[in-house]
Amino acid sequence: MKLLIVDDSKVMRSIIIRTLKAAGYGDAVFAEAGNGIEALKAMREGAIDLMLLDWNMPDLNGIDLAEKMKAAGIKLKFGFVTTETSDEMRKRATAAGALFLVGKPFTPEAMQAAFAQAGL
Amino acid sequence: MTAPAPPDPRAALGNALAAQMSMLLGVKTAATWVLNPPPLGDGISTFALFSFANGTSAAAVLIDLQLSCLLGAALLGSPVVPPAHVATMGAHPREVEEALGECCNVFAALLNAAQPQRLKLTGLVLGPADLDLEELGACRIEYAVSITGFGAGRLVWFGRAAAAAAIMAARQEVESRALGPEGLGDTFSEVIGRMIGHPPAFKAGSRLTLAPSLRAAIPVFRARQSGGIYAVGVCELSLAAMFGAAPTMIPKATLQEQTRAGKLSGTLLDGAHEIFNVMAAPFAHRKVYLESLCWLPGELPADVRAMLPNNTTLPAWEVTVGDYGSGKFAMAGLR
């Protein structure tokens, strides 16, 4: 399984990966991107099974990326990992095709539940 | 950790009432909710009547004659007017009535906190304790009020607006427990623990002085809806470095080097930023977010500086981050 972690914070990417390993996904291949543009590049480079997106990022932020992907007909499973998790954000994320929205700080159990929601 | 039982709204309103009256009177005042009070008798009492702007009656507060005379004396710093004298005259002396009006404005504030419509004090009247207040609804909440150094009496809230005030007081009590030094320290410990793999210890009871030489990170938390600052953190630089180091287990030597230099950078800064970011999580229901991270010594935005006057001493937590060590963290402006 290949997972793409998209967050402008390198530290946050490493925290997400560490938590995913603790959640039982240690065998996954982890790819990283620092913003939406780098994420698009990573998508082109290899088959991604699931993308975890931050909401607020410089250049191309997470929700803009998700909405662009939907408009372009790109089929890729993804969900958000973000600090703010308001109802409006949930609605917008769902409309853009997100399978889950995990709030920071998260636990391994929260990641397991999100992955189950994504059918993984 | 077991969550404490939520307070009974009637007891919570008593606590809020006692706190407000203690501030107003300048002496400790208790208001204990009485579940099955004996009848008030057929003497007269003082009634404060509250209504909405359109004139609809909203609530009433009965203050027994003894207590209203004590309140007047406590507020004015004058001898207690004998209740029998008030009963004979059919009115409080004018200055006592004005003082009681101030006290009733405190009651109005408690009522308004729970109302979408503003209500106001429409008047103070003397009347029989069994005055018909049926139009206000069935709600009746009685308190035994004790004013230190003066004495005690009975005070009764009537009306649906009083019930709403009690429910609001209970909500505020729960929130203030969660956001008090102990509760919030535990919450911070939990949310940061999720990020770094082990919860740091937040021990309340410390103090942090904003001396001009203080080297600290200043996370600024803003409320998205109001646009105003919700709170400002003050985190000793050494602790900010520990926060920054812990998520990726940066060696102690690196953080000591950056702490000595007086500035965090690279992964250490990134990590500290992420920790302060999740410290907004306990306030997510208020749509609070980490807006920026400033540093002391240095220039601060005017609204942030206004919350951190030089040489102010803030209550703080002593925070221990695993083997890295400990430092102080305070929050200013937390509501």
XYZ file of C-alpha atoms in Angstrom:
455
model
C 0.000 0.000 0.000
C 1.366 3.410 -0.937
C 0.341 6.398 1.162
C 0.951 10.006 0.185
C 1.226 12.399 3.136
C 0.686 16.028 2.107
C 1.485 18.663 4.732
C 3.643 21.781 4.624
C 5.192 20.837 7.963
C 7.929 18.229 7.724
C 7.489 17.565 11.443
C 3.765 16.952 10.987
C 4.463 14.547 8.117
C 6.803 12.588 10.369
C 4.215 12.591 13.177
C 1.555 11.268 10.801
C 3.875 8.535 9.550
C 4.865 7.567 13.098
C 1.193 7.410 14.104
C 0.298 5.334 11.043
C 3.063 2.903 11.934
C 1.677 2.707 15.479
C -1.760 2.104 13.966
C -0.474 -0.989 12.181
C 0.416 0.416 8.766
C 4.171 0.006 9.168
C 4.398 -2.038 5.971
C 3.041 0.793 3.845
C 5.236 2.802 1.506
C 5.167 6.463 2.546
C 5.536 9.272 0.041
C 5.598 12.894 1.141
C 4.656 16.240 -0.368
C 4.866 19.747 1.116
C 1.941 21.284 -0.790
C -0.695 20.572 -3.416
C 1.618 21.112 -6.363
C 4.146 18.600 -5.031
C 1.237 16.234 -4.363
C 0.105 16.415 -8.001
C 3.684 15.615 -9.041
C 3.803 12.622 -6.659
C 0.472 11.379 -8.026
C 1.875 11.385 -11.527
C 4.956 9.448 -10.404
C 3.268 6.404 -8.952
C 0.080 4.631 -7.971
C -1.113 6.064 -4.662
C -3.624 4.047 -2.635
C -4.556 6.822 -0.251
C -3.624 10.463 0.186
C -3.741 12.257 3.560
C -4.085 15.971 3.008
C -3.553 18.967 5.248
C -6.150 21.702 4.748
C -4.034 24.844 5.066
C -0.871 24.870 2.975
C 0.984 27.468 0.938
C 0.796 27.513 -2.879
C -1.976 24.991 -3.493
C -3.854 24.139 -0.305
C -5.543 20.835 0.461
C -9.140 21.695 -0.297
C -8.226 23.490 -3.527
C -6.266 20.430 -4.599
C -9.212 18.154 -3.777
C -11.627 20.332 -5.732
C -9.249 20.496 -8.706
C -8.901 16.704 -8.638
C -12.667 16.326 -8.660
C -13.054 18.796 -11.522
C -10.353 16.970 -13.498
C -11.975 13.593 -12.836
C -8.937 12.229 -10.949
C -10.049 9.193 -8.958
C -7.891 8.868 -5.870
C -8.912 7.958 -2.353
C -8.083 10.751 0.042
C -8.954 12.270 3.402
C -8.006 15.336 5.407
C -5.830 15.540 8.518
C -6.297 19.043 9.836
C -6.530 21.196 12.948
C -9.921 22.746 12.336
C -12.815 20.384 11.783
C -15.906 22.571 11.565
C -19.174 21.382 10.039
C -18.655 23.692 7.057
C -15.233 22.184 6.440
C -16.636 18.675 6.691
C -19.330 19.503 4.164
C -16.866 21.070 1.752
C -14.443 18.157 2.158
C -17.188 15.599 1.558
C -18.429 17.501 -1.481
C -14.904 17.420 -2.881
C -14.795 13.643 -2.451
C -12.915 13.253 0.847
C -13.554 9.976 2.625
C -12.716 11.249 6.105
C -11.541 14.239 8.086
C -9.259 13.532 11.048
C -8.647 16.331 13.558
C -5.193 17.131 14.918
C -4.039 15.949 17.355
C -4.930 12.393 16.391
C -4.437 8.957 17.820
C -3.536 5.684 16.078
C -7.141 4.619 16.719
C -8.457 7.693 14.892
C -6.271 6.779 11.910
C -7.498 3.184 11.975
C -11.101 4.392 11.972
C -10.377 6.768 9.082
C -8.705 4.024 7.042
C -11.668 1.733 7.712
C -13.935 4.489 6.410
C -11.772 4.590 3.274
C -12.170 0.805 2.881
C -8.500 0.065 3.558
C -9.101 10.352 34.584
C -12.790 10.392 35.604
C -14.760 13.468 34.596
C -16.448 15.154 37.566
C -20.246 14.961 37.700
C -21.936 17.934 36.018
C -23.312 20.411 38.551
C -27.025 20.753 39.263
C -28.036 23.938 37.379
C -29.712 25.342 40.510
C -26.546 24.859 42.559
C -24.498 26.340 39.702
C -26.686 29.448 39.626
C -26.102 29.754 43.390
C -22.342 29.594 42.826
C -22.528 32.257 40.114
C -24.741 34.409 42.317
C -22.376 34.053 45.273
C -19.364 34.961 43.156
C -21.054 38.064 41.730
C -22.408 39.194 45.106
C -19.025 38.644 46.785
C -17.455 40.970 44.224
C -20.194 43.561 44.569
C -20.268 43.560 48.364
C -16.536 43.137 48.879
C -17.113 40.372 51.423
C -17.460 36.652 50.943
C -21.058 35.755 50.251
C -22.473 32.233 49.956
C -25.683 31.244 48.160
C -26.694 27.678 48.901
C -29.504 26.130 46.901
C -32.279 24.847 49.205
C -34.277 21.958 47.790
C -37.272 21.855 50.132
C -37.436 25.192 51.932
C -39.961 25.878 54.670
C -42.748 28.355 53.784
C -41.735 32.008 53.799
C -44.578 33.032 56.109
C -46.915 35.934 55.583
C -44.507 38.832 56.155
C -43.437 41.199 53.425
C -40.418 40.765 51.169
C -38.567 42.804 48.603
C -39.239 41.805 44.983
C -37.049 42.690 42.029
C -39.058 42.451 38.805
C -37.462 41.885 35.415
C -39.058 42.217 32.006
C -38.178 42.043 28.323
C -37.985 45.205 26.218
C -41.608 44.748 25.062
C -42.763 44.807 28.674
C -43.392 41.061 29.036
C -42.551 39.853 32.537
C -39.496 37.601 32.463
C -38.402 36.848 36.018
C -38.548 37.996 39.609
C -36.234 37.693 42.577
C -37.645 37.676 46.095
C -35.280 38.905 48.801
C -36.658 38.444 52.296
C -36.848 41.619 54.324
C -34.016 40.611 56.636
C -31.668 39.905 53.731
C -32.600 43.031 51.792
C -31.788 45.163 54.861
C -28.444 43.345 55.262
C -27.637 43.835 51.585
C -28.371 47.527 51.863
C -26.079 47.864 54.871
C -23.283 45.861 53.236
C -23.476 47.918 50.063
C -23.663 51.281 51.778
C -21.343 50.510 54.671
C -23.993 51.862 57.018
C -25.900 50.352 59.967
C -28.593 47.809 59.171
C -32.030 49.399 58.918
C -34.326 47.271 61.155
C -36.668 45.165 58.989
C -39.564 46.095 61.289
C -38.953 49.761 60.451
C -39.099 49.019 56.714
C -42.286 46.995 57.222
C -43.889 49.860 59.109
C -42.843 52.476 56.557
C -43.844 50.242 53.647
C -40.590 51.055 51.844
C -36.810 50.907 52.151
C -35.026 54.212 52.730
C -34.237 55.733 49.297
C -30.457 55.107 49.472
C -31.026 51.454 50.439
C -33.424 51.039 47.531
C -30.805 52.488 45.173
C -28.180 50.139 46.575
C -30.525 47.163 46.166
C -31.029 48.281 42.567
C -27.274 47.842 42.009
C -27.479 44.356 43.427
C -30.433 43.551 41.172
C -28.463 44.698 38.138
C -26.098 41.836 38.957
C -29.102 39.492 38.863
C -30.111 41.007 35.519
C -26.640 40.277 34.130
C -26.966 36.631 35.182
C -30.384 36.440 33.527
C -29.182 38.184 30.368
C -26.299 35.749 29.961
C -28.867 33.087 29.095
C -31.341 35.116 27.025
C -31.385 35.870 23.318
C -33.527 38.933 24.203
C -32.233 41.514 26.674
C -34.200 41.955 29.856
C -33.960 44.677 32.442
C -34.859 45.468 36.013
C -38.263 47.141 35.905
C -38.598 47.888 39.574
C -38.261 46.996 43.212
C -41.439 46.559 45.223
C -42.357 45.423 48.688
C -45.064 42.826 48.779
C -46.342 39.749 50.589
C -44.045 36.728 50.331
C -46.839 34.773 48.711
C -47.237 37.309 45.888
C -48.817 35.667 42.854
C -46.055 35.176 40.272
C -47.858 32.486 38.282
C -47.476 34.359 34.990
C -43.712 33.793 35.191
C -44.062 30.017 34.986
C -43.591 27.310 37.572
C -39.847 27.698 38.074
C -38.851 28.592 41.629
C -35.279 28.274 42.923
C -34.526 29.182 46.517
C -31.174 30.030 48.118
C -29.962 30.539 51.656
C -27.681 33.553 51.352
C -25.043 34.322 53.938
C -23.022 37.552 53.926
C -19.859 37.248 56.014
C -19.934 39.669 58.914
C -23.555 40.696 58.340
C -25.891 37.721 58.529
C -28.147 35.556 56.422
C -31.502 35.457 54.705
C -33.503 33.907 51.905
C -33.557 34.723 48.242
C -35.840 33.104 45.652
C -35.675 33.230 41.840
C -38.885 32.863 39.850
C -39.580 32.436 36.162
C -38.507 30.584 33.064
C -35.709 33.131 32.540
C -34.322 32.074 35.925
C -34.362 28.434 34.798
C -32.446 29.422 31.660
C -29.943 31.339 33.805
C -29.426 28.246 35.954
C -28.791 26.064 32.904
C -26.337 28.630 31.543
C -24.564 28.821 34.913
C -24.143 25.036 34.910
C -22.681 25.125 31.377
C -20.284 27.864 32.356
C -19.254 25.957 35.457
C -18.447 22.859 33.394
C -16.492 24.963 30.913
C -14.576 26.794 33.584
C -13.667 23.480 35.222
C -12.373 22.189 31.906
C -10.465 25.382 31.191
C -9.227 26.029 34.709
C -5.528 25.580 35.451
C -5.855 21.889 36.343
C -8.339 20.888 33.655
C -6.675 22.805 30.853
C -3.222 21.563 31.864
C -4.478 17.982 31.610
C -6.049 18.735 28.234
C -2.867 20.321 26.881
C -0.917 17.356 28.171
C -3.221 14.975 26.313
C -3.238 16.799 22.968
C 0.530 17.350 22.968
C 1.045 13.763 24.103
C -0.684 12.596 20.943
C 1.807 14.558 18.874
C 4.991 13.549 20.620
C 4.082 10.070 21.781
C 4.247 10.757 25.520
C 2.237 13.348 27.463
C 4.247 16.182 28.983
C 3.414 16.981 32.609
C 1.583 20.299 33.154
C 1.845 21.258 36.819
C -0.194 24.302 37.826
C 0.830 26.737 40.543
C 3.877 28.350 38.986
C 4.285 32.040 38.009
C 5.873 33.652 34.975
C 6.935 37.318 35.005
C 7.013 39.260 31.750
C 10.375 40.870 32.420
C 11.847 42.805 29.472
C 14.661 40.234 29.305
C 12.268 37.272 28.998
C 13.005 35.055 26.005
C 9.783 33.386 24.988
C 7.616 32.149 22.167
C 4.251 33.930 21.987
C 1.596 31.829 20.245
C -1.382 34.031 19.368
C -4.783 32.320 19.333
C -7.578 34.138 17.537
C -11.323 33.414 17.437
C -12.425 33.054 13.830
C -15.972 34.356 14.351
C -15.308 37.490 16.409
C -11.895 38.150 14.867
C -10.607 39.054 18.332
C -7.676 37.527 20.176
C -8.892 34.601 22.266
C -5.686 34.003 24.208
C -1.975 34.583 24.021
C 0.513 31.998 25.222
C 3.820 32.812 26.839
C 6.239 29.913 26.510
C 9.798 30.174 27.779
C 12.183 29.774 24.875
C 13.797 26.693 26.408
C 10.374 25.028 26.679
C 9.448 26.034 23.130
C 12.669 24.340 22.028
C 11.701 21.190 23.942
C 8.271 21.251 22.288
C 9.997 21.615 18.924
C 12.440 18.820 19.582
C 10.100 16.218 21.024
C 8.039 15.257 17.918
C 11.129 14.162 15.991
C 13.391 13.432 18.940
C 16.002 16.037 18.071
C 19.075 15.647 20.314
C 19.316 17.822 23.403
C 22.523 19.428 22.151
C 20.725 20.920 19.138
C 17.977 22.503 21.163
C 20.440 23.801 23.741
C 22.440 25.405 20.940
C 19.380 27.144 19.484
C 18.132 28.172 22.926
C 21.517 29.781 23.642
C 21.328 31.576 20.302
C 17.907 32.897 21.334
C 16.106 31.746 18.204
C 14.536 28.548 16.942
C 14.870 27.555 13.317
C 14.423 24.653 10.928
C 12.833 21.467 12.243
C 12.857 22.761 15.816
C 10.780 25.790 14.816
C 8.520 23.637 12.649
C 7.934 21.235 15.555
C 7.216 24.022 18.063
C 4.758 25.536 15.591
C 2.899 22.226 15.291
C 2.677 21.857 19.073
C 1.261 25.378 19.503
C -1.093 24.649 16.606
C -2.700 21.693 18.406
C -2.945 23.721 21.628
C -5.895 25.420 19.910
C -7.717 22.059 19.843
C -9.351 22.439 23.313
C -11.001 25.641 22.031
C -12.129 24.236 18.674
C -15.801 24.619 19.673
C -15.161 28.365 19.736
C -13.424 28.247 16.335
C -10.120 29.322 17.823
C -6.954 28.847 15.770
C -3.250 29.562 16.056
C -2.903 32.753 14.054
C 0.776 33.489 14.489
C 3.867 32.790 16.509
C 5.738 35.833 17.825
C 8.878 36.044 19.924
C 10.192 37.964 22.928
C 12.293 40.013 23.104
C 10.962 41.657 19.979
C 8.158 43.657 18.458
C 4.651 42.344 19.041
C 1.453 43.396 17.256
C -0.252 46.136 19.281
C -3.237 43.984 20.317
C -0.900 41.220 21.487
C 1.375 43.648 23.346
C -1.683 45.116 25.084
C -2.318 41.713 26.641
C 1.240 41.347 27.869
C 2.224 44.473 29.802
C 5.846 44.492 30.935
C 6.549 43.044 34.357
C 3.093 41.476 34.720
C 3.180 38.151 36.532
C 0.954 35.454 35.069
C -0.120 32.155 36.624
C 1.791 29.466 34.761
C 2.299 25.762 34.399
C 5.642 24.108 34.971
C 5.812 21.804 31.970
C 8.113 18.794 31.877
C 8.795 17.274 28.456
C 10.195 13.790 29.048
C 13.977 13.751 29.381
C 14.396 17.147 27.782
C 13.633 19.063 30.963
C 11.070 21.625 31.993
C 10.016 25.225 31.501
C 7.119 27.571 32.109
C 4.042 28.186 30.008
C 1.290 30.729 30.703
C -1.868 31.836 28.925
C -3.013 35.452 29.003
C -6.506 36.587 28.140
C -8.101 33.153 28.307
C -11.875 33.574 28.572
